[in-house]
């Protein structure tokens, strides 16, 4: 599938860019160095022909959020490469293109409140943070949710709220939501999520089994839910109620 191809030049630059030892302030210089590869990621993986991400706000978020802060130390040098990366517990942070694509498909507005299912590293939530008013994110693996919450707080993403729990049930206390983004794949769209979506709201969700999954965009109308398949994908399965 074309969005999984990893351009070698980019991978090489990322590695080269992380290895200079002579900067005075390690944290600042690392961020500056990563800013270059982040910019390159946007050009080569997001706006390039065939990828075609064009929403300026999404592109700006992707060019700003420090993805390397959301991946384990051992993978930092690969943080801006064109593929997913392991984040522990058998889970992954999605490929940058998939994060940008899903963010764009949501058509986020500054006034929106968004529910995310599958916090994982917290990266997708951080990207959404600057695009909407509030992000409510649910993670089923406690250690991952706690780590993501810490990372998000440390980096100042104050409008992201993380809860440990089964995202199959959504987050009823803060429903209804303008937008819902699901980053793990159930075999069917969970009813509680449809219920917690506002009328006129949009949900983006991968649905299917590990061998066969599509990303769907759902729009909730007064009398029906419209559903459109937009991309073949491979997400980790939704556990909890999503497995029922
Ligand atoms: N959005 C994440 C990617 C997450 S990978 C990021 O930006 O890094 C998918 C995540 O969904 C994993 O962390 C997994 O533990 C979580 N998950 C799986 N089933 C879940 C469920 N029922 N409720 C909440 N989270 C779930």
XYZ file of C-alpha atoms and ligand atoms in Angstrom:
270
model
C 0.000 0.000 0.000
C 1.496 3.303 -1.076
C 1.262 5.081 2.295
C 3.471 2.439 3.870
C 6.450 3.027 1.625
C 9.383 4.487 3.578
C 11.500 6.887 1.496
C 15.117 5.937 2.222
C 16.462 9.466 1.920
C 14.253 10.645 4.744
C 15.193 7.746 7.009
C 18.892 8.427 6.424
C 18.499 12.133 7.168
C 16.693 11.403 10.415
C 19.513 9.201 11.612
C 22.190 11.670 10.520
C 20.310 14.550 12.102
C 20.309 12.967 15.557
C 23.958 12.199 15.915
C 25.773 15.532 16.334
C 27.300 15.688 19.836
C 28.530 19.284 19.900
C 25.493 21.437 20.743
C 25.556 23.501 23.964
C 21.944 22.923 25.105
C 20.967 19.320 24.485
C 17.184 19.682 24.773
C 16.876 22.849 22.690
C 19.309 21.735 20.021
C 17.618 18.344 19.772
C 14.292 20.066 19.234
C 15.816 22.364 16.606
C 17.359 19.433 14.788
C 14.085 17.557 14.903
C 12.289 20.644 13.557
C 14.131 20.142 10.271
C 13.172 16.499 9.908
C 9.653 17.350 11.020
C 9.409 19.931 8.243
C 10.776 17.340 5.808
C 8.235 14.819 7.057
C 5.455 17.267 6.210
C 6.800 17.881 2.709
C 7.743 14.335 1.787
C 5.083 12.288 3.556
C 2.050 14.569 3.859
C 1.831 17.129 1.042
C 3.592 15.076 -1.624
C 1.603 13.810 -4.642
C -0.474 10.774 -3.709
C -0.625 11.810 -0.053
C -2.257 15.204 -0.626
C -2.879 16.424 2.917
C -3.875 20.053 2.342
C -5.575 21.380 5.492
C -3.208 24.142 6.603
C -4.129 23.828 10.270
C -3.430 20.088 10.227
C -0.126 20.620 8.415
C 0.864 23.285 10.909
C 0.066 20.974 13.840
C 2.093 18.178 12.233
C 4.987 20.591 11.733
C 4.847 21.674 15.361
C 4.079 18.706 17.633
C 7.355 17.065 18.755
C 6.617 13.476 17.741
C 9.978 12.327 19.125
C 8.703 13.125 22.643
C 5.961 10.499 22.254
C 8.104 7.524 21.220
C 10.339 5.384 23.453
C 13.983 6.469 23.735
C 15.189 3.592 21.554
C 13.042 4.776 18.618
C 13.528 8.552 18.840
C 15.851 8.570 15.847
C 13.043 7.005 13.790
C 10.300 9.274 15.131
C 9.725 11.128 11.828
C 9.984 8.159 9.500
C 7.142 7.034 7.293
C 5.855 4.128 9.382
C 4.329 3.244 12.766
C 6.587 2.566 15.769
C 6.252 0.355 18.856
C 5.287 2.139 22.104
C 5.287 -0.921 24.387
C 2.568 -3.367 25.486
C 2.235 -4.603 21.904
C 0.836 -1.213 20.791
C 2.015 1.288 18.189
C 2.040 5.007 17.431
C 0.474 5.426 13.989
C 2.404 6.447 10.895
C 2.492 10.286 10.598
C 0.445 10.191 7.387
C -2.345 8.242 9.093
C -2.446 10.755 11.976
C -2.626 13.669 9.515
C -5.187 11.921 7.303
C -7.494 11.127 10.213
C -7.143 14.660 11.604
C -8.014 16.153 8.221
C -10.973 13.845 7.676
C -12.452 14.949 11.012
C -12.672 18.554 9.707
C -11.957 19.903 13.188
C -13.130 23.360 14.297
C -11.632 25.430 17.092
C -14.867 25.203 19.059
C -15.127 21.381 18.895
C -14.934 18.879 21.717
C -13.383 15.604 20.546
C -13.428 12.108 21.978
C -10.442 9.900 21.146
C -10.468 6.157 21.823
C -6.963 4.681 22.184
C -4.657 7.332 23.701
C -1.559 5.177 23.165
C 1.421 7.525 23.169
C -0.751 10.666 23.278
C 0.606 11.904 19.932
C -2.678 11.968 18.013
C -4.284 13.769 20.961
C -1.461 16.344 20.931
C -1.978 16.963 17.204
C -5.705 17.499 17.783
C -5.043 19.712 20.800
C -4.296 22.815 18.711
C -7.126 22.125 16.261
C -10.042 21.952 18.704
C -11.193 23.235 22.083
C -10.863 20.050 24.148
C -9.718 16.476 23.592
C -11.080 13.671 25.795
C -8.993 10.546 25.331
C -9.631 7.053 26.727
C -6.913 4.371 27.033
C -7.493 0.838 28.285
C -3.863 0.051 29.262
C -3.206 1.933 32.486
C 0.567 2.250 32.098
C 0.191 3.708 28.597
C -2.538 6.130 29.637
C -0.523 7.316 32.644
C 2.587 7.821 30.540
C 0.678 9.688 27.838
C -0.945 11.941 30.456
C 2.486 12.774 31.889
C 3.953 13.502 28.458
C 1.026 15.705 27.486
C 1.193 17.628 30.765
C 4.948 18.064 30.541
C 4.630 19.502 27.030
C 1.766 21.805 28.001
C -1.156 20.214 26.140
C -3.552 21.374 28.833
C -6.767 20.842 26.889
C -6.192 17.076 26.558
C -7.902 14.985 29.248
C -6.872 11.328 29.584
C -8.920 8.661 31.308
C -8.115 4.987 31.871
C -11.017 2.789 30.852
C -12.708 0.809 28.122
C -13.236 3.159 25.204
C -15.969 0.895 23.868
C -18.161 2.696 26.403
C -16.967 6.146 25.313
C -16.843 8.844 28.007
C -20.523 9.429 28.876
C -19.869 12.175 31.465
C -18.628 14.543 28.747
C -20.919 13.433 25.894
C -22.137 14.421 23.396
C -19.025 15.100 21.294
C -18.733 17.063 18.041
C -16.128 14.609 16.766
C -14.953 11.106 17.640
C -11.688 9.527 16.510
C -10.961 5.871 17.187
C -7.372 4.648 16.817
C -7.894 0.929 17.523
C -10.090 -1.321 15.416
C -13.321 -2.917 16.656
C -15.070 -5.445 14.460
C -18.169 -3.239 14.472
C -18.817 0.392 15.303
C -19.615 0.481 19.047
C -23.201 1.666 19.698
C -22.215 3.811 22.721
C -19.899 5.851 20.476
C -22.664 6.520 17.962
C -24.929 7.547 20.860
C -22.278 9.935 22.205
C -21.784 11.662 18.846
C -23.705 14.940 18.372
C -26.234 15.197 15.601
C -24.276 16.575 12.628
C -21.082 15.195 14.181
C -18.371 13.113 12.502
C -16.585 9.969 13.611
C -13.503 8.399 12.025
C -12.951 4.783 12.924
C -11.076 1.728 11.606
C -13.401 -1.273 11.443
C -12.661 -4.908 10.701
C -10.383 -7.781 11.585
C -6.582 -7.637 11.510
C -6.466 -9.017 7.972
C -9.110 -6.691 6.549
C -9.782 -3.206 7.870
C -11.077 0.024 6.460
C -11.123 3.480 7.882
C -14.688 4.794 7.848
C -16.046 8.307 8.208
C -19.473 8.366 9.836
C -21.794 11.360 9.843
C -24.713 11.371 12.225
C -27.955 12.771 10.845
C -31.267 13.085 12.678
C -32.650 9.872 11.228
C -29.595 7.899 10.145
C -25.828 7.439 10.222
C -24.052 7.826 6.882
C -20.911 5.774 6.492
C -18.145 6.018 3.901
C -14.977 3.886 3.597
C -11.988 6.146 2.981
C -8.790 4.092 3.340
C -7.616 0.500 3.837
C -5.596 0.423 7.078
C -4.028 -1.810 9.727
C -4.672 -0.759 13.323
C -4.260 -2.755 16.520
C -7.533 -4.377 17.565
C -9.885 -2.715 20.034
C -9.923 -4.847 23.173
C -12.490 -4.658 25.982
C -16.055 -4.360 24.703
C -14.754 -4.045 21.156
C -13.955 -7.753 21.191
C -17.424 -8.877 22.181
N -3.609 7.264 19.079
C -2.425 6.566 19.502
C -2.248 5.243 18.783
C -2.814 4.229 19.627
S -2.579 2.535 19.275
C -1.174 7.404 19.360
O -1.253 8.523 18.835
O -0.131 6.959 19.806
C -4.128 1.990 19.865
C -4.379 2.157 21.329
O -5.713 1.759 21.588
C -3.484 1.296 22.221
O -2.844 2.099 23.153
C -4.485 0.347 22.893
O -4.136 0.002 24.222
C -5.745 1.168 22.864
N -6.999 0.407 23.011
C -7.305 -0.823 22.525
N -8.559 -1.163 22.893
C -9.037 -0.131 23.635
C -10.272 0.096 24.308
N -11.263 -0.798 24.323
N -10.418 1.274 24.966
C -9.430 2.202 24.987
N -8.240 2.024 24.384
C -8.049 0.879 23.708
